[in-house]
PDB file of C-alpha atoms in Angstrom:
ATOM      1  CA  MET M   1      40.579  10.911 -28.164  1.00  0.00           C
ATOM      2  CA  LEU M   2      41.732  14.848 -28.429  1.00  0.00           C
ATOM      3  CA  THR M   3      38.039  15.322 -27.216  1.00  0.00           C
ATOM      4  CA  TRP M   4      38.288  13.500 -24.108  1.00  0.00           C
ATOM      5  CA  PHE M   5      41.514  15.101 -23.211  1.00  0.00           C
ATOM      6  CA  GLY M   6      39.687  18.533 -24.025  1.00  0.00           C
ATOM      7  CA  VAL M   7      36.767  17.383 -21.693  1.00  0.00           C
ATOM      8  CA  LEU M   8      39.303  16.295 -18.558  1.00  0.00           C
ATOM      9  CA  PHE M   9      41.417  19.261 -19.260  1.00  0.00           C
ATOM     10  CA  PHE M  10      38.565  21.916 -18.831  1.00  0.00           C
ATOM     11  CA  THR M  11      37.047  19.697 -16.227  1.00  0.00           C
ATOM     12  CA  THR M  12      40.398  20.229 -14.241  1.00  0.00           C
ATOM     13  CA  LEU M  13      40.353  24.033 -14.973  1.00  0.00           C
ATOM     14  CA  LEU M  14      37.175  24.412 -13.909  1.00  0.00           C
ATOM     15  CA  GLY M  15      37.225  22.384 -10.519  1.00  0.00           C
ATOM     16  CA  LEU M  16      40.497  24.062  -9.840  1.00  0.00           C
ATOM     17  CA  MET M  17      38.826  27.654 -10.311  1.00  0.00           C
ATOM     18  CA  MET M  18      35.957  26.675  -8.009  1.00  0.00           C
ATOM     19  CA  GLY M  19      38.002  24.995  -5.163  1.00  0.00           C
ATOM     20  CA  GLY M  20      39.999  28.507  -5.323  1.00  0.00           C
ATOM     21  CA  LEU M  21      36.430  30.451  -5.153  1.00  0.00           C
ATOM     22  CA  LEU M  22      35.594  28.247  -2.328  1.00  0.00           C
ATOM     23  CA  VAL M  23      38.329  29.285  -0.149  1.00  0.00           C
ATOM     24  CA  SER M  24      37.722  33.152  -0.910  1.00  0.00           C
ATOM     25  CA  LYS M  25      36.901  33.722   2.787  1.00  0.00           C
ATOM     26  CA  ARG M  26      40.326  32.401   3.957  1.00  0.00           C
ATOM     27  CA  ASN M  27      39.158  29.413   5.562  1.00  0.00           C
ATOM     28  CA  LEU M  28      38.070  26.005   4.189  1.00  0.00           C
ATOM     29  CA  PRO M  29      35.025  25.287   3.073  1.00  0.00           C
ATOM     30  CA  GLN M  30      32.447  22.616   4.346  1.00  0.00           C
ATOM     31  CA  HIS M  31      32.323  19.414   3.194  1.00  0.00           C
ATOM     32  CA  LYS M  32      28.500  19.955   2.153  1.00  0.00           C
ATOM     33  CA  LEU M  33      29.219  22.768   0.014  1.00  0.00           C
ATOM     34  CA  ILE M  34      31.747  20.848  -1.963  1.00  0.00           C
ATOM     35  CA  LEU M  35      29.396  17.865  -2.472  1.00  0.00           C
ATOM     36  CA  ALA M  36      26.517  20.316  -3.611  1.00  0.00           C
ATOM     37  CA  VAL M  37      28.750  21.964  -6.120  1.00  0.00           C
ATOM     38  CA  VAL M  38      29.904  18.558  -7.384  1.00  0.00           C
ATOM     39  CA  ILE M  39      26.100  17.584  -7.901  1.00  0.00           C
ATOM     40  CA  MET M  40      25.060  20.964  -9.410  1.00  0.00           C
ATOM     41  CA  PHE M  41      28.073  19.964 -11.905  1.00  0.00           C
ATOM     42  CA  ALA M  42      26.972  16.663 -12.480  1.00  0.00           C
ATOM     43  CA  GLY M  43      23.474  17.528 -12.941  1.00  0.00           C
ATOM     44  CA  MET M  44      23.580  20.431 -14.868  1.00  0.00           C
ATOM     45  CA  THR M  45      25.999  18.821 -17.340  1.00  0.00           C
ATOM     46  CA  TYR M  46      23.572  15.739 -17.762  1.00  0.00           C
ATOM     47  CA  VAL M  47      20.929  18.256 -18.468  1.00  0.00           C
ATOM     48  CA  GLY M  48      23.353  19.988 -20.808  1.00  0.00           C
ATOM     49  CA  MET M  49      24.144  16.793 -22.619  1.00  0.00           C
ATOM     50  CA  LEU M  50      20.384  15.908 -22.979  1.00  0.00           C
ATOM     51  CA  LEU M  51      19.461  19.374 -24.600  1.00  0.00           C
ATOM     52  CA  GLY M  52      22.726  19.568 -26.497  1.00  0.00           C
ATOM     53  CA  SER M  53      21.530  16.545 -28.332  1.00  0.00           C
ATOM     54  CA  ILE M  54      18.333  18.181 -28.909  1.00  0.00           C
ATOM     55  CA  VAL M  55      19.591  21.323 -30.350  1.00  0.00           C
ATOM     56  CA  SER M  56      22.852  20.252 -32.168  1.00  0.00           C
ATOM     57  CA  SER M  57      20.609  19.932 -35.504  1.00  0.00           C
ATOM     58  CA  PHE M  58      19.936  23.789 -35.734  1.00  0.00           C
ATOM     59  CA  LEU M  59      22.682  25.077 -33.155  1.00  0.00           C
ATOM     60  CA  SER M  60      26.205  25.643 -33.869  1.00  0.00           C
ATOM     61  CA  ILE M  61      29.314  24.589 -31.318  1.00  0.00           C
ATOM     62  CA  ILE M  62      30.309  28.275 -32.202  1.00  0.00           C
ATOM     63  CA  VAL M  63      27.290  29.666 -30.624  1.00  0.00           C
ATOM     64  CA  ILE M  64      27.712  27.355 -27.766  1.00  0.00           C
ATOM     65  CA  LYS M  65      31.199  28.647 -27.050  1.00  0.00           C
ATOM     66  CA  LEU M  66      30.013  32.255 -27.563  1.00  0.00           C
ATOM     67  CA  PHE M  67      27.282  31.738 -24.872  1.00  0.00           C
ATOM     68  CA  MET M  68      30.052  30.010 -22.543  1.00  0.00           C
ATOM     69  CA  THR M  69      32.207  33.044 -23.230  1.00  0.00           C
ATOM     70  CA  ILE M  70      29.392  35.678 -21.906  1.00  0.00           C
ATOM     71  CA  CYS M  71      28.070  33.618 -18.839  1.00  0.00           C
ATOM     72  CA  ALA M  72      31.853  33.097 -17.579  1.00  0.00           C
ATOM     73  CA  ILE M  73      32.421  36.935 -17.833  1.00  0.00           C
ATOM     74  CA  LEU M  74      28.837  37.496 -16.374  1.00  0.00           C
ATOM     75  CA  PHE M  75      29.981  34.998 -13.749  1.00  0.00           C
ATOM     76  CA  ILE M  76      32.999  37.067 -12.830  1.00  0.00           C
ATOM     77  CA  PHE M  77      31.257  40.558 -12.944  1.00  0.00           C
ATOM     78  CA  VAL M  78      28.378  38.954 -10.865  1.00  0.00           C
ATOM     79  CA  CYS M  79      31.378  37.343  -8.075  1.00  0.00           C
ATOM     80  CA  LEU M  80      33.072  40.626  -8.031  1.00  0.00           C
ATOM     81  CA  SER M  81      30.154  42.664  -7.536  1.00  0.00           C
ATOM     82  CA  GLN M  82      28.870  40.474  -4.672  1.00  0.00           C
ATOM     83  CA  PHE M  83      32.059  39.808  -3.010  1.00  0.00           C
ATOM     84  CA  HIS M  84      31.974  40.256   0.810  1.00  0.00           C
ATOM     85  CA  SER M  85      35.662  40.122   2.519  1.00  0.00           C
ATOM     86  CA  THR M  86      34.836  37.912   5.330  1.00  0.00           C
ATOM     87  CA  LEU M  87      31.879  36.005   3.765  1.00  0.00           C
ATOM     88  CA  GLY M  88      33.677  35.347   0.338  1.00  0.00           C
ATOM     89  CA  PHE M  89      31.993  34.766  -2.998  1.00  0.00           C
ATOM     90  CA  PHE M  90      29.265  32.052  -1.835  1.00  0.00           C
ATOM     91  CA  TYR M  91      27.448  32.907   1.295  1.00  0.00           C
ATOM     92  CA  THR M  92      24.101  31.828   2.190  1.00  0.00           C
ATOM     93  CA  LYS M  93      22.116  35.171   1.378  1.00  0.00           C
ATOM     94  CA  GLU M  94      23.218  35.853  -1.774  1.00  0.00           C
ATOM     95  CA  LYS M  95      21.721  33.154  -4.546  1.00  0.00           C
ATOM     96  CA  LEU M  96      22.764  35.285  -7.634  1.00  0.00           C
ATOM     97  CA  VAL M  97      26.091  33.993  -7.947  1.00  0.00           C
ATOM     98  CA  TRP M  98      24.839  30.616  -8.341  1.00  0.00           C
ATOM     99  CA  ALA M  99      22.836  31.282 -11.493  1.00  0.00           C
ATOM    100  CA  PRO M 100      25.719  32.304 -14.047  1.00  0.00           C
ATOM    101  CA  LEU M 101      27.894  29.294 -12.667  1.00  0.00           C
ATOM    102  CA  LEU M 102      24.906  26.504 -13.015  1.00  0.00           C
ATOM    103  CA  VAL M 103      24.209  28.159 -16.833  1.00  0.00           C
ATOM    104  CA  LEU M 104      27.965  27.641 -17.258  1.00  0.00           C
ATOM    105  CA  PHE M 105      28.072  23.983 -16.262  1.00  0.00           C
ATOM    106  CA  LEU M 106      24.831  23.323 -18.785  1.00  0.00           C
ATOM    107  CA  LEU M 107      26.799  24.995 -21.664  1.00  0.00           C
ATOM    108  CA  PHE M 108      29.813  22.831 -20.604  1.00  0.00           C
ATOM    109  CA  GLY M 109      27.365  19.552 -20.878  1.00  0.00           C
ATOM    110  CA  MET M 110      25.840  21.058 -23.996  1.00  0.00           C
ATOM    111  CA  GLU M 111      29.307  21.331 -25.747  1.00  0.00           C
ATOM    112  CA  TRP M 112      30.052  17.303 -24.525  1.00  0.00           C
ATOM    113  CA  ALA M 113      26.990  16.517 -26.413  1.00  0.00           C
ATOM    114  CA  PHE M 114      28.296  18.323 -29.450  1.00  0.00           C
ATOM    115  CA  ALA M 115      31.336  16.239 -29.164  1.00  0.00           C
ATOM    116  CA  ASP M 116      29.649  12.844 -28.710  1.00  0.00           C
ATOM    117  CA  ILE M 117      31.028  12.314 -25.648  1.00  0.00           C
ATOM    118  CA  SER M 118      29.167   9.390 -23.873  1.00  0.00           C
ATOM    119  CA  PRO M 119      27.154  10.307 -20.733  1.00  0.00           C
ATOM    120  CA  TRP M 120      28.847   7.975 -18.512  1.00  0.00           C
ATOM    121  CA  VAL M 121      31.874  10.122 -18.906  1.00  0.00           C
ATOM    122  CA  ILE M 122      29.851  12.884 -16.397  1.00  0.00           C
ATOM    123  CA  ILE M 123      30.567  10.312 -13.487  1.00  0.00           C
ATOM    124  CA  LEU M 124      34.210  10.308 -14.326  1.00  0.00           C
ATOM    125  CA  ALA M 125      34.392  14.114 -14.960  1.00  0.00           C
ATOM    126  CA  SER M 126      32.453  14.797 -11.953  1.00  0.00           C
ATOM    127  CA  LEU M 127      34.988  12.738  -9.490  1.00  0.00           C
ATOM    128  CA  LEU M 128      37.816  14.673 -11.286  1.00  0.00           C
ATOM    129  CA  PHE M 129      36.015  17.785 -11.034  1.00  0.00           C
ATOM    130  CA  MET M 130      35.648  16.961  -7.135  1.00  0.00           C
ATOM    131  CA  GLY M 131      39.375  15.996  -7.028  1.00  0.00           C
ATOM    132  CA  THR M 132      40.516  19.060  -8.608  1.00  0.00           C
ATOM    133  CA  MET M 133      38.171  21.315  -6.585  1.00  0.00           C
ATOM    134  CA  MET M 134      39.990  20.016  -3.350  1.00  0.00           C
ATOM    135  CA  ALA M 135      42.953  20.447  -4.802  1.00  0.00           C
ATOM    136  CA  GLY M 136      42.315  24.269  -5.692  1.00  0.00           C
ATOM    137  CA  THR M 137      41.307  24.737  -2.372  1.00  0.00           C
ATOM    138  CA  PHE M 138      44.920  23.461  -1.117  1.00  0.00           C
ATOM    139  CA  VAL M 139      46.327  25.521  -3.816  1.00  0.00           C
ATOM    140  CA  GLN M 140      44.563  28.669  -2.841  1.00  0.00           C
ATOM    141  CA  VAL M 141      45.071  28.472   0.454  1.00  0.00           C
ATOM    142  CA  MET M 142      48.570  27.930  -0.056  1.00  0.00           C
ATOM    143  CA  ILE M 143      48.523  31.209  -2.317  1.00  0.00           C
ATOM    144  CA  GLN M 144      46.847  33.237   0.395  1.00  0.00           C
ATOM    145  CA  GLU M 145      49.431  31.754   3.255  1.00  0.00           C
ATOM    146  CA  LYS M 146      52.193  33.574   1.036  1.00  0.00           C
ATOM    147  CA  ALA M 147      50.036  36.538  -0.383  1.00  0.00           C
ATOM    148  CA  TRP M 148      48.237  37.341   2.921  1.00  0.00           C
ATOM    149  CA  ARG M 149      48.766  41.066   2.681  1.00  0.00           C
ATOM    150  CA  ILE M 150      47.537  41.333  -0.958  1.00  0.00           C
ATOM    151  CA  PRO M 151      43.693  41.997  -0.573  1.00  0.00           C
ATOM    152  CA  TYR M 152      43.198  40.736  -4.054  1.00  0.00           C
ATOM    153  CA  SER M 153      44.400  37.156  -3.601  1.00  0.00           C
ATOM    154  CA  ALA M 154      40.935  36.021  -3.454  1.00  0.00           C
ATOM    155  CA  PHE M 155      40.262  36.801  -7.000  1.00  0.00           C
ATOM    156  CA  ILE M 156      43.291  34.656  -8.296  1.00  0.00           C
ATOM    157  CA  PRO M 157      41.007  31.676  -9.349  1.00  0.00           C
ATOM    158  CA  PHE M 158      39.055  33.965 -11.878  1.00  0.00           C
ATOM    159  CA  VAL M 159      42.544  33.473 -13.946  1.00  0.00           C
ATOM    160  CA  TRP M 160      41.629  29.881 -14.271  1.00  0.00           C
ATOM    161  CA  LEU M 161      38.164  30.855 -15.725  1.00  0.00           C
ATOM    162  CA  LEU M 162      39.767  33.593 -17.990  1.00  0.00           C
ATOM    163  CA  PHE M 163      42.282  30.889 -19.106  1.00  0.00           C
ATOM    164  CA  ILE M 164      38.985  28.532 -20.052  1.00  0.00           C
ATOM    165  CA  VAL M 165      37.464  31.197 -21.955  1.00  0.00           C
ATOM    166  CA  ILE M 166      40.485  32.212 -24.004  1.00  0.00           C
ATOM    167  CA  ILE M 167      41.338  28.694 -24.930  1.00  0.00           C
ATOM    168  CA  LYS M 168      37.464  28.004 -25.855  1.00  0.00           C
ATOM    169  CA  LEU M 169      37.628  30.979 -28.228  1.00  0.00           C
ATOM    170  CA  VAL M 170      40.402  29.949 -29.877  1.00  0.00           C
TER     171      VAL M 170
END
């Protein structure tokens, strides 16, 4: 029961973070982009579960959490270095931002495999991820409306990711 709660909790925080990052250019994201991110999440967590069930015999969960931390910090660094004030974090010519994010999704799936979570949970987690992404966009729009003079308000969603990383390491 605790592992289910952990999966749903971290999926919620990850969805809030992604939804907030998609609003970074101060307008709502396209529906195609939200759907693409949800499909990438579902696909990479499924591949991660398959890969995690293979490597679970010789790899420790601590190593997966360490890789997850490194990947999250790398994702934050890449996002900060590739940020464009009018285009946001995810724009058409920038493909570098997607690589650490996909690896992060893969590592989430590997962690779920170590916890012996059923692959059917991916459907529930993907629906939760999509819902919390939409909630994250709503929250980020409200934050940016209130803090419209603060140029760093687009970086607030990284707090969710840092919160995930700190809890995973503890």
